[in-house]
């Protein structure tokens, strides 16, 4: 295989990228996207501030652009994300408890209904746990007003809205075995034991020198898979350059391939030119859309 997508397909996986609607008109961006990737995640366009900036006013234009482009190219789409403390319009935080519950369920339902049948996997809830050793939930309007049950409620609402979509919990700093991933693990185990609908866990996998690819990455993916969920690498980027960056990328690919329920890998952007890490070079194509050593390492590891 001579592209990331075709190599991944040969292994029964997808290889995806975050996509920004605003770059689709740049020909090198679109050419690289269309040639290399078999899955797309709207980078910002499906977040709450983009899709429901004011209560009950839904705006899907930018997300539709990404979804239509991806489906037109035969890609699958990851929906990102329905319930998250960030990129959340301020009106949500101003609601009282009963209103917030209604608004959360309405948001999930309306956004999922709009994309019904078009989304492979949804990040239903994103980043609900704190960093560090506590294993506690992160403060957010949802957590603070609705309590621990908000995640379960969001997943139940999501299942009803689009029964065909896989429903994921997604987070960062959960890539290795640690207190935070242990807390997510306990939640998933509890959900599976009580029949709360969850199909997949997303591991963002934003790595840098302070937070490198953990040595127990594969083992951590496997323990989640063993609970009976798929696992996905959802926002991969690795700071650095040259051989060391290439080796880290290859390690991530090998870890996923070694876990049969690791169904796909998404990198968080097509090109270093538009990485959210504006000063960094964490992706597979440089700013001129040239393949980096990391690209070659991923292709050979696939
Ligand atoms: C980032 C986008 O890449 C940026 O463009 C935006 O300014 C902030 O959000 N975790 C997530 C992603 O789940 O949605 C974030 O994306 C990166 C961290």
XYZ file of C-alpha atoms and ligand atoms in Angstrom:
320
model
C 0.000 0.000 0.000
C 1.277 3.455 -0.749
C -1.017 5.641 1.348
C -1.829 5.693 5.051
C -5.468 4.944 4.371
C -4.908 1.982 2.079
C -2.270 0.512 4.405
C -4.631 0.827 7.356
C -7.511 -0.653 5.358
C -5.360 -3.684 4.609
C -5.094 -4.140 8.387
C -8.821 -3.682 8.927
C -8.402 -0.193 10.406
C -9.117 3.378 9.390
C -6.511 6.119 9.299
C -8.035 9.514 9.929
C -7.266 13.142 10.513
C -8.831 16.198 12.057
C -10.200 18.402 9.291
C -10.921 22.127 9.377
C -13.622 23.368 7.021
C -11.722 26.583 6.404
C -8.827 24.776 4.737
C -10.784 22.599 2.322
C -10.437 25.245 -0.372
C -6.632 25.011 -0.280
C -5.784 22.560 -3.030
C -2.711 20.986 -1.418
C -4.692 20.489 1.785
C -7.591 18.815 0.006
C -5.316 16.739 -2.221
C -3.360 15.393 0.740
C -6.490 14.764 2.759
C -8.247 12.937 -0.055
C -5.244 10.836 -0.990
C -4.077 9.687 2.438
C -6.992 9.464 4.858
C -10.058 7.253 5.229
C -11.656 9.012 8.203
C -12.262 12.642 9.155
C -12.981 14.369 12.459
C -14.208 17.974 12.286
C -11.568 19.790 14.346
C -13.894 22.433 15.835
C -17.029 22.535 13.704
C -19.173 20.119 15.754
C -18.371 21.599 19.139
C -21.220 23.144 21.111
C -20.172 26.740 20.451
C -20.280 26.005 16.715
C -23.487 23.964 16.557
C -25.701 25.681 19.179
C -24.236 29.133 19.852
C -27.566 30.295 21.228
C -30.123 28.101 22.922
C -32.130 26.139 20.366
C -30.473 27.868 17.424
C -28.539 25.185 15.583
C -25.880 26.059 13.003
C -24.472 23.148 11.046
C -22.952 24.877 8.010
C -19.259 24.422 8.767
C -19.671 20.889 10.110
C -21.773 19.969 7.095
C -18.918 21.098 4.843
C -16.523 18.689 6.525
C -19.014 15.833 6.676
C -20.099 16.208 3.052
C -16.519 16.430 1.852
C -15.507 13.346 3.821
C -18.505 11.232 2.805
C -18.036 12.323 -0.809
C -14.525 10.925 -0.643
C -15.720 7.651 0.844
C -14.344 8.444 4.284
C -16.056 7.677 7.571
C -16.620 10.503 10.056
C -15.958 10.786 13.785
C -18.345 13.150 15.539
C -16.518 15.398 17.998
C -17.922 16.288 20.480
C -21.325 16.559 22.197
C -20.682 17.234 25.892
C -17.463 19.015 26.861
C -16.577 21.757 29.325
C -14.567 23.666 26.695
C -15.740 25.561 23.612
C -19.046 25.673 25.450
C -21.126 28.827 24.934
C -21.609 30.846 28.083
C -25.393 30.498 28.039
C -25.025 26.828 28.989
C -23.159 27.652 32.178
C -25.866 30.097 33.167
C -28.660 27.539 33.282
C -30.133 26.082 36.443
C -30.049 22.338 37.040
C -33.344 21.331 35.438
C -32.790 23.573 32.436
C -29.235 22.338 31.994
C -30.411 18.727 31.915
C -32.981 19.577 29.261
C -30.418 21.573 27.260
C -27.793 18.798 27.377
C -30.210 16.141 26.199
C -31.677 18.450 23.564
C -28.214 19.307 22.246
C -27.216 15.648 21.969
C -30.493 14.723 20.317
C -30.625 17.556 17.808
C -26.990 17.325 16.694
C -27.079 13.540 16.415
C -30.377 13.595 14.537
C -28.949 16.067 12.033
C -26.090 13.657 11.273
C -28.018 10.433 11.760
C -26.615 7.633 9.607
C -23.497 9.643 8.693
C -21.322 9.225 11.776
C -19.174 6.172 12.478
C -18.374 7.110 16.087
C -19.396 9.964 18.355
C -17.317 11.391 21.172
C -20.389 11.712 23.380
C -18.477 13.034 26.380
C -14.994 14.560 26.215
C -12.494 15.142 29.036
C -14.736 14.657 32.064
C -11.953 13.580 34.424
C -9.307 15.628 36.218
C -5.607 15.274 35.664
C -3.402 14.076 38.494
C -3.785 11.384 41.049
C -7.268 12.005 42.399
C -9.245 10.127 39.761
C -11.944 12.714 40.351
C -14.277 14.304 37.898
C -13.406 17.644 36.385
C -15.512 20.613 37.370
C -17.891 21.700 34.607
C -21.459 22.951 34.455
C -22.552 19.357 33.770
C -20.561 17.821 36.615
C -21.275 20.586 39.093
C -25.022 20.751 38.512
C -26.022 17.284 37.282
C -23.485 15.258 39.260
C -21.693 12.038 38.321
C -24.756 10.734 36.502
C -24.429 13.209 33.648
C -22.139 10.934 31.628
C -24.500 7.974 31.835
C -27.436 10.209 30.953
C -25.578 11.622 27.939
C -24.798 8.127 26.631
C -28.381 6.925 27.062
C -29.684 9.976 25.224
C -27.108 9.480 22.477
C -28.063 5.841 21.936
C -31.693 6.805 21.450
C -30.797 9.592 18.986
C -28.717 7.476 16.565
C -28.658 3.780 17.451
C -26.235 2.998 14.588
C -23.426 5.279 15.755
C -20.712 3.949 18.030
C -20.672 5.925 21.274
C -17.261 6.827 22.691
C -15.847 8.399 25.823
C -12.755 10.436 24.856
C -9.949 11.879 27.006
C -6.249 12.799 27.218
C -3.538 11.730 29.690
C -5.327 8.411 29.799
C -2.969 6.812 27.262
C -0.962 4.862 29.825
C -1.973 3.182 33.064
C -2.324 5.956 35.646
C -4.803 7.315 38.164
C -6.793 9.169 35.511
C -7.056 6.203 33.153
C -7.885 3.982 36.131
C -10.848 6.246 36.876
C -12.052 6.081 33.259
C -11.522 2.321 33.305
C -13.681 1.971 36.420
C -16.426 4.027 34.780
C -16.400 1.944 31.593
C -16.409 -1.266 33.603
C -19.383 -0.020 35.604
C -21.209 1.029 32.419
C -20.658 -2.377 30.827
C -21.824 -4.191 33.956
C -25.026 -2.126 34.181
C -25.835 -2.022 30.478
C -25.175 1.688 30.018
C -24.595 2.064 26.254
C -20.906 2.649 25.503
C -19.082 1.185 22.500
C -15.660 2.755 22.445
C -13.040 4.702 24.313
C -10.954 7.356 22.570
C -7.377 8.013 23.594
C -6.414 11.483 22.405
C -2.670 10.773 22.460
C -1.220 14.281 22.401
C 2.432 13.548 23.119
C 5.512 15.699 23.721
C 8.806 15.429 25.572
C 7.117 15.997 28.935
C 4.423 13.464 28.070
C 5.913 10.857 25.714
C 4.260 7.703 24.379
C 3.864 5.637 27.567
C 5.676 2.308 27.710
C 2.417 0.657 28.758
C 0.368 2.239 25.973
C -0.495 -1.095 24.334
C -1.275 -2.722 27.680
C -3.578 0.143 28.560
C -5.435 -0.063 25.233
C -5.744 -3.808 25.739
C -7.205 -3.585 29.243
C -9.940 -1.293 27.971
C -10.581 -3.555 24.965
C -10.893 -6.454 27.388
C -13.878 -4.689 28.972
C -15.725 -5.202 25.690
C -15.321 -1.810 24.012
C -13.460 -0.759 20.896
C -10.534 1.563 21.412
C -9.513 4.336 19.051
C -6.565 6.689 18.921
C -8.415 9.923 18.331
C -6.167 13.002 18.301
C -2.634 11.768 17.801
C 0.170 14.278 17.516
C 3.746 13.990 18.738
C 6.030 16.983 19.197
C 9.549 16.659 17.850
C 11.167 15.916 14.533
C 13.283 13.459 12.629
C 14.025 9.938 13.779
C 12.830 10.239 17.350
C 9.441 11.572 16.271
C 9.249 8.859 13.599
C 10.024 6.137 16.141
C 7.349 7.401 18.510
C 4.760 7.399 15.735
C 5.736 3.850 14.766
C 5.317 2.754 18.387
C 1.797 4.133 18.464
C 0.865 2.350 15.233
C 2.338 -0.944 16.442
C 0.459 -0.673 19.744
C -2.854 -0.186 17.939
C -2.242 -3.032 15.507
C -1.397 -5.354 18.386
C -4.834 -4.774 19.936
C -7.518 -6.358 17.796
C -10.199 -3.980 19.091
C -8.100 -0.907 18.246
C -10.125 0.009 15.186
C -8.402 3.133 13.927
C -5.996 5.999 14.364
C -6.725 9.692 13.839
C -3.951 12.295 13.720
C -4.902 15.788 14.882
C -4.373 17.572 11.589
C -3.141 17.059 8.048
C -0.134 19.359 8.130
C 2.190 21.102 10.592
C 1.098 24.334 8.898
C -2.232 24.231 10.704
C -1.485 22.243 13.853
C -3.234 23.524 16.983
C 0.251 23.438 18.496
C 1.148 26.520 16.547
C 4.840 26.564 17.361
C 5.320 22.843 16.904
C 5.771 20.282 14.162
C 3.803 17.318 15.556
C 2.177 15.908 12.418
C 3.036 13.675 9.434
C 3.237 16.318 6.693
C 5.352 19.456 6.958
C 4.068 22.948 6.203
C 4.654 22.378 2.490
C 2.763 19.074 2.549
C 5.953 17.064 2.168
C 6.004 13.657 3.834
C 8.124 13.677 6.991
C 10.169 10.779 8.389
C 7.218 10.229 10.725
C 5.013 9.609 7.698
C 7.360 6.933 6.347
C 7.565 5.330 9.787
C 3.786 5.135 10.080
C 3.413 3.719 6.600
C 5.994 1.007 7.223
C 4.543 0.154 10.633
C 1.049 -0.274 9.193
C -8.454 21.917 19.658
C -8.411 22.421 18.218
O -7.418 21.700 17.533
C -8.095 23.891 18.197
O -8.221 24.418 16.882
C -9.042 24.666 19.137
O -8.636 26.003 19.197
C -9.044 24.061 20.523
O -9.358 22.682 20.431
N -8.675 18.013 22.936
C -9.767 17.930 22.107
C -9.810 18.733 20.852
O -10.657 17.114 22.359
O -11.120 19.148 20.528
C -8.917 19.938 20.948
O -8.909 20.577 19.652
C -7.530 19.543 21.373
C -7.557 18.907 22.742
